């Protein structure tokens, strides 16, 4: 078994785990936002940021996946393959988990907007705090990939 | 208020909670209620209802004396919304079953007493009123669901034994709450189980005080309902205590405030107005716990209950203003609102 | 006015008897009137107070009932009130005081006005219904008193008319007639006397 398959698996994991997380997260906040909008369509603007926020993890995963792909060469050793896979894990897992939780935080933020539209930024702030850990995951992944 | 309850997140209701959070903002607020109480005329009261959830119906209300019509329409809207937002049939039934039991009582009472009265059945029940009526008229009880058949059987047996309509009604009330408790446990939502238990407790406290204070010759054991947080034994041992000493027996239980305030007024002039108000307040405070729930059915239930409460408040204020009752007297009867 | 009578002694005697009778009757009626008046005034005060009390309590009880009604679901109120639990039996007896026949209402209640389960009804409904029940009893009491008052007032009116008739018509008439007859009689006496004197003179001059 050569390292290419393992490296591809790592790169794919970064994309699909973070992507699934984002999809679930947006799914949650999207439903809540749709509920709010069905009664008060004027809040679309304040809700928009909250709905897209959990989507960033999927994007980070995509970015990490691309970087990992750049490292894949036909004669990759097994050791290097494993290295790439492990380097992808931080964004894959942190992205997956944080996106779901960010979705929930954003949904709570959407509740806040439902009551008081002028407080939307406060909801966004809390959601961004969750975002931090996805960003940290991404940074670590990038550094680790550089070391491979 | 020191009732605690566990909330289980339920992502099924994410859309519905989002909607409810907006709708909630249109419920009556305490400042609005205060303004309504202080307004000089009926038309002023109605003006304050603009920008609330009741705006449309109020606009169509031509004669404030016909507030019954207004409440009826708003009730329909409430139930319709609940029908669409709540996915769990058992939860819907929790709020509809009381109307089934109401219909049952009306039909049973008409049959068992020789008094020929015109009857009005409610359409909010789980069993269509027409089906109930036909079942009773044709004695074809197989049209009804099993739990209802069982209730009818037990109620008739009780009536045969005791020859007393009131006794039968006590039994029906008991069976109703048993069924509600069963349904709430089936939903597996702690918020609802506690809600039904609180309802049972409040009903029992009220029943107990009424029997004690008005000295009716009713059997306390029959009239009280089983299944609440407060045991029947607890009430039975209180039956010979003086009304003044009652609050001391509730010292380490969440209903202390309500009993203190309620009993004080009852002793003062025999009026249950404060007790009734404090009971409503207790339930409303419990409903307010749902404010911190983002995912789950609780906010929807709380909205539904709060809406019913709002309608009662509007009714009371309109009645007060129509009959030119002093502002102070109206105010002391108005319970708190969700907002 | 002078009554249409024959001025003779028999008539005079009869009239004098009538006058005595009329005066005695007048005095009795006058006493009755005074007494009735006294009782009426006492009763008026009582009725006034009771009326005020009943009015106040009725307004209070109905106000409470209205609130109780507003505070609960209309359906549940309907099923609670479907079968009346109370029977009020009203028996009317008559009592005669000073010739006035006044009714006495006796109320007998059976059962309880609270004839429904506790679960879907409020305590305030009980308490307002009981308040109304109490007011109804007082209302009947008030009706009895007010009827008595009315009957007494009618009787006083009647008595006063009689007293006035005696005082201003019958007795003066009798007195006038008596005076007339007395005068007529003494007139006749005098004319008799002069006639006799004349006859005596004629006889003596012969």
XYZ file of C-alpha atoms in Angstrom:
693
model
C 0.000 0.000 0.000
C 1.446 3.286 -0.966
C 0.900 6.669 0.665
C -1.265 8.192 -2.086
C -4.477 6.465 -1.012
C -4.007 7.445 2.604
C -3.187 11.052 1.692
C -6.318 11.227 -0.505
C -8.386 9.849 2.334
C -6.989 12.603 4.585
C -7.655 15.319 2.072
C -11.182 14.010 1.460
C -11.904 13.852 5.201
C -10.988 17.509 5.630
C -13.497 18.414 2.930
C -16.391 16.115 3.754
C -16.333 16.195 7.559
C -16.173 19.989 7.693
C -18.700 20.080 4.853
C -21.173 17.811 6.661
C -20.758 19.915 9.777
C -21.502 23.077 7.854
C -24.493 21.526 6.138
C -25.996 20.437 9.449
C -25.209 23.792 11.056
C -26.776 25.793 8.239
C -29.676 23.368 8.237
C -30.420 24.167 11.858
C -30.107 27.927 11.685
C -31.757 27.975 8.268
C -34.890 26.328 9.612
C -35.043 28.672 12.524
C -34.476 31.662 10.277
C -37.183 30.451 7.899
C -39.541 30.276 10.877
C -38.703 33.826 11.851
C -38.967 35.079 8.281
C -42.358 33.450 7.748
C -43.744 35.822 10.366
C -41.463 38.782 9.752
C -39.835 38.865 6.263
C -38.151 42.193 6.971
C -35.560 40.502 9.163
C -33.870 38.796 6.213
C -30.882 41.160 6.315
C -30.128 40.685 10.020
C -30.563 36.937 9.746
C -28.357 36.499 6.673
C -24.980 36.612 8.467
C -26.250 34.200 11.099
C -27.337 31.702 8.470
C -24.058 31.789 6.491
C -21.725 31.697 9.520
C -21.778 27.901 9.994
C -20.901 27.598 6.295
C -17.342 28.829 6.821
C -16.174 25.495 8.254
C -17.031 23.772 5.002
C -14.961 26.383 3.213
C -11.978 25.866 5.583
C -12.249 22.138 4.986
C -12.217 22.767 1.246
C -9.138 24.976 1.602
C -7.275 22.393 3.750
C -8.261 19.690 1.305
C -6.760 21.679 -1.606
C -3.528 22.287 0.308
C -3.262 18.599 1.115
C -3.855 17.752 -2.523
C -0.854 19.901 -3.463
C 1.312 17.622 -1.312
C 0.230 14.460 -3.064
C 2.874 13.183 -5.471
C 2.767 9.817 -7.289
C 5.682 8.372 -5.296
C 4.460 9.354 -1.853
C 5.655 7.042 0.889
C 3.252 5.469 3.314
C 4.709 7.487 6.172
C 4.111 10.746 4.330
C 0.595 9.587 3.457
C -0.214 9.102 7.118
C 1.376 12.452 7.921
C -0.888 14.215 5.475
C -3.938 12.412 6.840
C -3.189 13.358 10.430
C -2.411 16.928 9.402
C -5.907 17.132 7.896
C -7.646 15.897 11.046
C -7.688 19.185 13.057
C -9.825 21.050 10.545
C -11.872 17.946 9.713
C -12.928 17.282 13.305
C -12.896 20.821 14.673
C -14.799 21.947 11.569
C -17.389 19.181 11.869
C -18.126 19.728 15.551
C -17.862 23.506 15.595
C -20.114 23.930 12.551
C -22.958 22.012 14.216
C -22.591 23.938 17.436
C -22.244 27.189 15.602
C -25.507 26.360 13.849
C -27.170 26.045 17.227
C -25.647 29.257 18.532
C -26.758 31.024 15.373
C -30.263 29.612 15.816
C -30.322 31.080 19.307
C -29.070 34.319 17.747
C -31.943 34.137 15.278
C -34.317 33.943 18.259
C -32.715 37.088 19.566
C -33.215 38.796 16.209
C -36.851 37.663 16.206
C -37.391 39.612 19.402
C -35.070 42.575 18.812
C -33.623 43.086 15.359
C -31.158 45.730 16.575
C -29.380 43.129 18.701
C -28.384 40.962 15.729
C -24.665 41.761 16.082
C -24.560 40.371 19.604
C -25.823 37.038 18.307
C -23.196 37.140 15.577
C -20.459 37.810 18.160
C -21.283 34.650 20.081
C -21.335 32.648 16.883
C -17.933 34.059 15.934
C -16.521 32.789 19.226
C -17.338 29.263 18.066
C -15.779 30.134 14.719
C -12.445 30.786 16.479
C -11.894 27.092 17.079
C -12.573 26.158 13.489
C -10.042 28.827 12.449
C -7.508 27.477 14.944
C -8.066 24.006 13.511
C -7.471 25.342 10.016
C -4.266 27.153 11.022
C -2.885 24.037 12.682
C -3.744 21.974 9.638
C -1.930 24.455 7.384
C 1.168 24.488 9.600
C 1.205 20.733 9.874
C 0.884 20.344 6.126
C 3.847 22.678 5.726
C 5.911 20.329 7.895
C 5.125 17.275 5.812
C -41.292 29.969 41.658
C -38.897 27.161 42.292
C -40.221 24.585 39.926
C -37.365 23.079 37.958
C -37.670 21.141 34.784
C -35.309 19.451 32.397
C -35.345 20.497 28.759
C -34.500 18.000 26.076
C -33.425 19.716 22.868
C -35.503 18.617 19.930
C -34.321 19.775 16.514
C -37.683 18.818 14.959
C -39.089 22.100 16.167
C -36.360 24.446 14.932
C -38.550 26.067 12.282
C -41.499 26.290 14.641
C -39.489 27.895 17.443
C -38.208 30.512 14.998
C -41.762 31.354 14.067
C -42.977 31.339 17.634
C -40.223 33.726 18.706
C -41.603 36.345 16.349
C -45.217 35.629 17.252
C -44.363 35.886 20.922
C -43.398 39.511 20.526
C -47.006 40.228 19.571
C -48.501 38.797 22.736
C -49.769 41.285 25.279
C -47.085 42.871 27.402
C -47.554 43.963 30.976
C -47.250 47.643 30.041
C -49.904 47.232 27.369
C -52.218 45.490 29.810
C -51.656 48.290 32.294
C -52.614 50.858 29.669
C -55.709 48.867 28.774
C -56.765 48.727 32.416
C -56.261 52.457 32.807
C -58.082 53.457 29.635
C -61.329 55.296 30.098
C -63.482 53.738 27.437
C -63.930 50.505 25.567
C -62.704 52.013 22.329
C -59.452 53.006 24.070
C -59.010 49.428 25.238
C -59.423 48.230 21.673
C -56.928 50.788 20.381
C -54.237 49.224 22.559
C -54.903 45.879 20.924
C -53.599 47.190 17.636
C -50.106 45.891 16.838
C -50.803 42.771 18.826
C -51.570 39.270 17.665
C -55.266 40.099 17.981
C -55.221 43.070 15.655
C -57.208 41.602 12.760
C -59.993 40.141 14.827
C -60.313 43.272 16.926
C -60.677 45.318 13.763
C -63.662 43.219 12.799
C -65.269 43.426 16.233
C -68.035 45.957 15.838
C -69.743 45.594 19.163
C -67.417 45.231 22.174
C -70.262 43.566 24.059
C -69.890 40.605 21.741
C -66.401 39.800 22.959
C -67.485 36.159 23.070
C -67.380 36.110 19.292
C -63.919 37.677 19.309
C -62.590 35.076 21.724
C -64.099 32.285 19.656
C -62.340 33.428 16.485
C -59.020 33.904 18.297
C -59.345 30.459 19.825
C -59.798 28.996 16.362
C -56.650 30.793 15.232
C -54.726 29.416 18.235
C -55.801 25.845 17.618
C -55.164 26.151 13.914
C -51.623 27.355 14.547
C -51.007 24.591 17.041
C -52.310 22.059 14.545
C -49.737 23.247 12.015
C -46.724 23.755 14.274
C -46.898 20.815 16.642
C -45.873 17.597 14.970
C -46.456 15.344 17.930
C -50.132 14.247 17.999
C -50.021 13.430 21.706
C -49.065 17.010 22.521
C -51.960 18.340 20.454
C -54.281 15.938 22.222
C -53.067 17.229 25.544
C -54.794 20.522 24.782
C -57.788 19.119 22.933
C -58.805 16.302 25.260
C -60.329 18.669 27.864
C -62.897 19.660 25.246
C -63.757 16.013 24.629
C -64.407 15.651 28.302
C -66.468 18.809 28.266
C -68.626 17.389 25.482
C -68.910 14.127 27.336
C -70.066 15.852 30.504
C -72.672 17.870 28.653
C -74.050 14.820 26.874
C -74.027 12.675 30.006
C -75.650 15.352 32.105
C -78.394 15.859 29.580
C -79.100 12.167 29.406
C -79.034 11.503 33.150
C -81.061 14.451 34.337
C -84.563 14.785 33.053
C -84.040 18.457 32.470
C -84.471 19.198 28.799
C -81.798 21.712 27.970
C -80.311 22.907 24.765
C -76.642 22.004 24.581
C -73.620 23.471 22.941
C -70.789 21.094 22.090
C -67.255 22.266 21.539
C -65.467 21.625 18.260
C -61.990 21.765 19.757
C -62.013 18.163 20.979
C -60.171 15.270 19.371
C -63.452 13.497 18.678
C -65.718 15.496 16.353
C -68.709 16.861 18.222
C -71.086 15.323 15.687
C -69.672 11.851 16.295
C -70.054 12.280 20.047
C -73.627 13.408 19.590
C -74.559 10.551 17.285
C -72.911 8.041 19.596
C -75.066 9.244 22.452
C -78.237 9.558 20.436
C -78.011 6.144 18.862
C -76.291 4.413 21.789
C -73.613 3.350 19.373
C -70.579 3.913 21.558
C -68.317 1.937 19.254
C -67.960 5.109 17.244
C -65.829 6.507 20.051
C -62.173 5.791 20.829
C -61.448 3.250 23.477
C -60.415 5.608 26.264
C -63.683 7.494 25.882
C -65.729 4.299 25.995
C -63.967 3.327 29.166
C -64.620 6.724 30.744
C -68.308 6.515 29.842
C -68.544 3.044 31.346
C -66.932 4.114 34.599
C -68.943 7.321 34.801
C -72.241 5.484 34.344
C -71.263 2.911 36.941
C -70.415 5.695 39.383
C -73.727 7.402 38.708
C -75.580 4.138 39.225
C -73.838 3.611 42.558
C -74.003 7.119 43.958
C -77.065 8.529 42.207
C -75.282 11.818 42.201
C -74.278 13.902 39.202
C -71.582 15.735 41.092
C -69.966 12.519 42.204
C -69.936 11.389 38.596
C -68.382 14.657 37.520
C -65.610 14.260 40.083
C -64.842 10.846 38.652
C -64.811 12.185 35.089
C -62.429 14.972 36.102
C -60.189 12.397 37.712
C -60.184 10.226 34.616
C -59.529 13.255 32.442
C -56.420 14.225 34.352
C -55.280 10.618 34.461
C -55.515 10.535 30.713
C -53.683 13.851 30.361
C -50.936 12.640 32.634
C -50.699 9.428 30.629
C -50.468 11.403 27.378
C -47.848 13.771 28.743
C -45.713 10.866 29.917
C -46.111 9.272 26.505
C -44.659 12.352 24.824
C -41.549 11.939 26.950
C -41.225 15.703 27.335
C -40.533 16.577 30.983
C -41.856 20.104 30.489
C -45.298 18.745 29.637
C -45.379 16.153 32.407
C -44.565 18.840 34.953
C -47.162 21.116 33.359
C -49.917 18.540 33.822
C -48.738 17.870 37.369
C -48.826 21.569 38.191
C -52.330 21.747 36.755
C -53.388 18.843 38.956
C -51.807 20.428 42.037
C -53.434 23.783 41.412
C -56.805 22.147 40.784
C -56.441 20.147 43.983
C -55.478 23.157 46.075
C -58.415 25.075 44.649
C -60.812 22.171 45.219
C -59.556 21.713 48.734
C -59.929 25.383 49.620
C -63.363 25.546 48.041
C -64.658 22.520 49.935
C -63.104 23.786 53.130
C -64.114 27.373 52.825
C -67.614 27.025 51.407
C -68.237 24.003 53.564
C -69.877 22.050 50.784
C -70.771 18.537 51.762
C -68.616 17.043 49.064
C -66.356 14.135 49.651
C -62.811 15.514 49.552
C -61.345 12.188 48.588
C -63.649 11.897 45.601
C -63.124 15.464 44.457
C -59.334 15.534 44.585
C -57.348 14.336 41.612
C -54.569 11.814 41.830
C -51.190 12.055 40.171
C -49.995 15.516 41.167
C -46.858 16.431 43.044
C -48.857 16.899 46.224
C -50.183 13.652 47.602
C -53.842 13.163 48.469
C -52.783 12.142 51.972
C -51.312 15.588 52.415
C -54.665 17.249 51.739
C -56.630 14.776 53.833
C -54.577 15.541 56.917
C -55.156 19.271 56.418
C -58.929 19.064 56.240
C -59.497 19.853 59.902
C -56.957 22.680 60.128
C -58.110 26.276 60.386
C -57.847 28.366 57.218
C -55.410 30.771 58.878
C -52.904 28.041 59.631
C -52.948 26.551 56.111
C -49.964 28.459 54.688
C -47.658 27.060 57.354
C -48.221 23.564 55.967
C -47.037 24.685 52.557
C -43.869 26.307 53.869
C -41.466 24.105 51.960
C -43.320 23.802 48.731
C -43.486 25.936 45.597
C -47.112 26.895 46.105
C -46.477 28.804 49.335
C -46.820 32.303 47.879
C -50.004 31.468 46.045
C -51.566 29.946 49.152
C -50.539 32.841 51.391
C -51.924 35.500 49.074
C -54.993 33.526 48.039
C -56.025 32.449 51.522
C -55.597 35.953 52.915
C -58.174 37.298 50.466
C -60.489 34.326 51.002
C -60.488 34.895 54.747
C -60.962 38.617 54.224
C -64.085 38.544 52.085
C -64.655 35.089 50.696
C -63.393 36.002 47.263
C -61.205 33.602 45.312
C -60.128 36.303 42.892
C -56.553 36.532 44.173
C -56.176 32.795 44.446
C -57.355 32.318 40.870
C -55.062 35.061 39.667
C -52.052 33.668 41.502
C -52.764 30.210 40.056
C -52.674 31.656 36.559
C -49.493 33.531 37.464
C -47.893 30.338 38.671
C -48.569 28.600 35.379
C -47.372 31.652 33.451
C -44.130 31.788 35.427
C -43.636 28.141 34.616
C -44.247 28.869 30.938
C -41.643 31.605 31.074
C -38.995 28.944 31.708
C -39.363 28.036 28.049
C -37.819 31.379 27.084
C -34.370 29.892 27.234
C -35.192 26.983 24.984
C -33.912 27.281 21.417
C -34.771 23.850 20.101
C -37.883 22.162 21.309
C -41.612 22.081 21.597
C -41.720 24.026 24.860
C -41.882 27.550 23.364
C -44.823 26.497 21.186
C -46.722 25.114 24.152
C -45.894 28.240 26.133
C -47.130 30.423 23.289
C -50.382 28.530 23.106
C -50.974 28.742 26.850
C -50.013 32.433 26.917
C -52.402 33.192 24.091
C -55.275 31.622 26.001
C -54.250 33.682 29.002
C -54.205 36.870 26.911
C -57.712 36.160 25.682
C -58.928 35.763 29.249
C -57.249 39.037 30.194
C -58.880 40.871 27.284
C -62.236 39.375 28.216
C -61.849 40.458 31.835
C -60.832 44.007 30.970
C -63.710 44.364 28.501
C -66.183 43.003 31.044
C -64.819 45.399 33.631
C -65.049 48.411 31.337
C -68.484 47.459 29.977
C -69.860 47.270 33.495
C -68.022 50.357 34.687
C -66.149 48.533 37.405
C -63.475 50.646 39.147
C -59.990 50.398 37.649
C -58.455 49.181 40.885
C -60.880 46.291 41.083
C -60.116 45.253 37.531
C -56.364 45.505 38.070
C -56.288 43.225 41.076
C -57.874 40.432 39.077
C -55.642 40.567 36.013
C -52.926 37.906 35.941
C -49.454 38.439 34.495
C -48.657 38.047 30.825
C -45.860 36.193 29.043
C -44.043 39.344 27.947
C -124.745 71.448 55.343
C -127.939 70.529 56.960
C -129.085 67.015 56.577
C -132.440 66.286 55.099
C -134.367 65.381 58.237
C -137.576 66.134 60.017
C -136.861 68.550 62.810
C -138.362 66.714 65.702
C -137.204 65.478 69.014
C -136.917 61.888 67.940
C -134.618 62.928 65.114
C -132.600 65.158 67.405
C -132.019 62.315 69.792
C -130.987 60.034 66.957
C -128.617 62.615 65.522
C -127.059 63.252 68.872
C -126.386 59.554 69.203
C -124.868 59.546 65.744
C -122.699 62.472 66.652
C -121.317 60.688 69.679
C -120.666 57.642 67.532
C -119.001 59.661 64.810
C -116.778 61.419 67.281
C -115.744 58.180 68.858
C -115.084 56.665 65.411
C -113.113 59.727 64.451
C -110.936 59.433 67.469
C -110.319 55.728 66.858
C -109.489 56.251 63.217
C -107.245 59.138 64.070
C -105.386 56.953 66.546
C -105.071 54.204 63.955
C -103.767 56.656 61.431
C -101.179 57.978 63.847
C -100.059 54.512 64.773
C -99.834 53.405 61.142
C -97.921 56.518 60.333
C -95.474 55.803 63.099
C -94.936 52.235 61.928
C -94.662 53.338 58.335
C -91.930 55.802 59.131
C -90.013 53.179 61.041
C -90.417 50.712 58.196
C -89.452 53.257 55.567
C -86.086 53.742 57.208
C -85.515 50.018 57.416
C -86.558 49.400 53.831
C -84.411 52.235 52.592
C -81.398 50.753 54.296
C -82.167 47.242 53.095
C -82.758 48.469 49.576
C -79.399 50.202 49.549
C -77.716 47.118 50.916
C -79.366 44.791 48.410
C -78.590 47.129 45.522
C -74.963 47.332 46.570
C -74.580 43.610 47.117
C -76.377 42.667 43.952
C -74.103 44.917 41.938
C -71.072 43.485 43.698
C -72.152 39.872 43.271
C -73.023 40.258 39.599
C -69.742 42.065 39.010
C -67.903 39.183 40.575
C -69.898 36.699 38.567
C -69.054 38.541 35.358
C -65.352 38.409 36.171
C -65.556 34.753 37.113
C -67.306 34.113 33.832
C -64.684 36.033 31.869
C -61.875 34.244 33.672
C -62.821 30.787 32.472
C -63.590 29.105 29.195
C -67.115 29.735 28.031
C -67.632 26.038 27.260
C -66.729 24.968 30.755
C -69.060 27.520 32.264
C -71.816 26.203 30.049
C -71.384 22.602 31.127
C -71.091 23.661 34.769
C -74.373 25.555 34.651
C -76.270 22.974 32.619
C -78.180 21.379 35.467
C -79.522 23.691 38.163
C -78.572 22.384 41.563
C -80.802 24.535 43.675
C -84.543 24.696 44.226
C -86.026 27.752 45.866
C -89.503 27.283 47.214
C -91.440 30.385 48.087
C -94.532 30.160 50.294
C -96.670 33.195 50.948
C -98.631 33.628 54.165
C -100.793 36.496 55.260
C -100.597 38.370 58.501
C -102.916 41.099 59.626
C -101.594 44.074 61.511
C -104.036 46.898 62.365
C -106.405 45.748 59.695
C -103.689 45.628 57.036
C -103.180 42.240 55.463
C -99.480 41.922 54.684
C -97.811 38.967 52.983
C -94.998 37.013 54.578
C -92.606 35.254 52.196
C -91.029 32.081 53.391
C -88.037 30.875 51.401
C -86.923 27.314 51.452
C -83.816 26.405 49.511
C -82.906 22.892 48.651
C -79.580 21.689 47.293
C -76.599 23.832 46.505
C -76.100 26.416 43.840
C -72.652 24.908 43.333
C -73.585 21.881 41.269
C -70.529 21.161 39.169
C -67.119 19.598 39.360
C -64.160 21.590 40.589
C -61.628 20.822 37.908
C -62.579 23.264 35.169
C -64.326 25.883 37.247
C -62.785 28.543 39.424
C -63.233 29.268 43.098
C -64.373 32.745 42.176
C -67.326 31.236 40.307
C -68.403 29.453 43.508
C -67.974 32.505 45.623
C -69.826 34.786 43.208
C -72.699 32.318 42.853
C -72.950 31.950 46.621
C -72.960 35.732 46.944
C -75.807 35.888 44.427
C -77.665 33.200 46.353
C -77.370 35.250 49.526
C -78.539 38.369 47.749
C -81.567 36.540 46.363
C -82.663 35.711 49.889
C -82.319 39.333 50.903
C -84.049 40.389 47.739
C -87.090 38.315 48.693
C -86.939 39.783 52.166
C -86.858 43.238 50.647
C -89.811 42.435 48.378
C -91.818 41.407 51.427
C -91.003 44.627 53.242
C -91.666 46.809 50.249
C -95.042 45.181 49.671
C -95.895 45.725 53.315
C -94.903 49.337 52.975
C -97.092 49.779 49.946
C -100.086 48.147 51.589
C -99.633 50.245 54.711
C -99.415 53.419 52.702
C -102.645 52.515 50.956
C -104.307 51.826 54.288
C -103.124 55.154 55.681
C -104.527 56.910 52.675
C -107.858 55.184 53.134
C -107.946 55.927 56.856
C -107.054 59.529 56.269
C -109.889 59.886 53.817
C -112.260 58.425 56.387
C -110.939 60.651 59.147
C -111.293 63.670 56.912
C -114.793 62.641 55.914
C -115.745 62.357 59.534
C -113.925 65.462 60.648
C -114.859 67.844 57.885
C -118.147 66.537 56.561
C -120.095 64.167 58.725
C -119.470 65.694 62.116
C -119.983 69.333 61.036
C -123.085 68.269 59.192
C -124.437 66.497 62.177
C -123.663 69.457 64.352
C -125.303 71.842 61.918
C -128.357 69.679 61.734
C -128.514 69.320 65.477
C -128.215 73.053 65.828
C -130.844 73.530 63.196
C -133.211 71.113 64.832
C -132.590 72.603 68.238
C -133.256 76.040 66.864
C -136.262 74.879 64.982
C -137.570 73.196 68.098
C -137.021 76.223 70.286
C -138.602 78.332 67.553
C -141.609 76.046 67.642
C -141.577 76.260 71.409
C -141.548 80.020 71.252
C -144.313 80.201 68.691
C -146.335 77.812 70.785
C -145.752 79.985 73.789
C -146.800 83.147 72.008
C -149.811 81.343 70.625
C -150.721 80.163 74.087
C -150.256 83.658 75.491
C -152.396 85.029 72.737
C -155.099 82.445 73.424
C -154.868 83.229 77.082
C -155.287 86.963 76.363
C -158.315 86.317 74.148
C -159.867 84.124 76.777
C -159.196 86.689 79.502
C -160.615 89.638 77.566
C -163.849 87.878 77.097
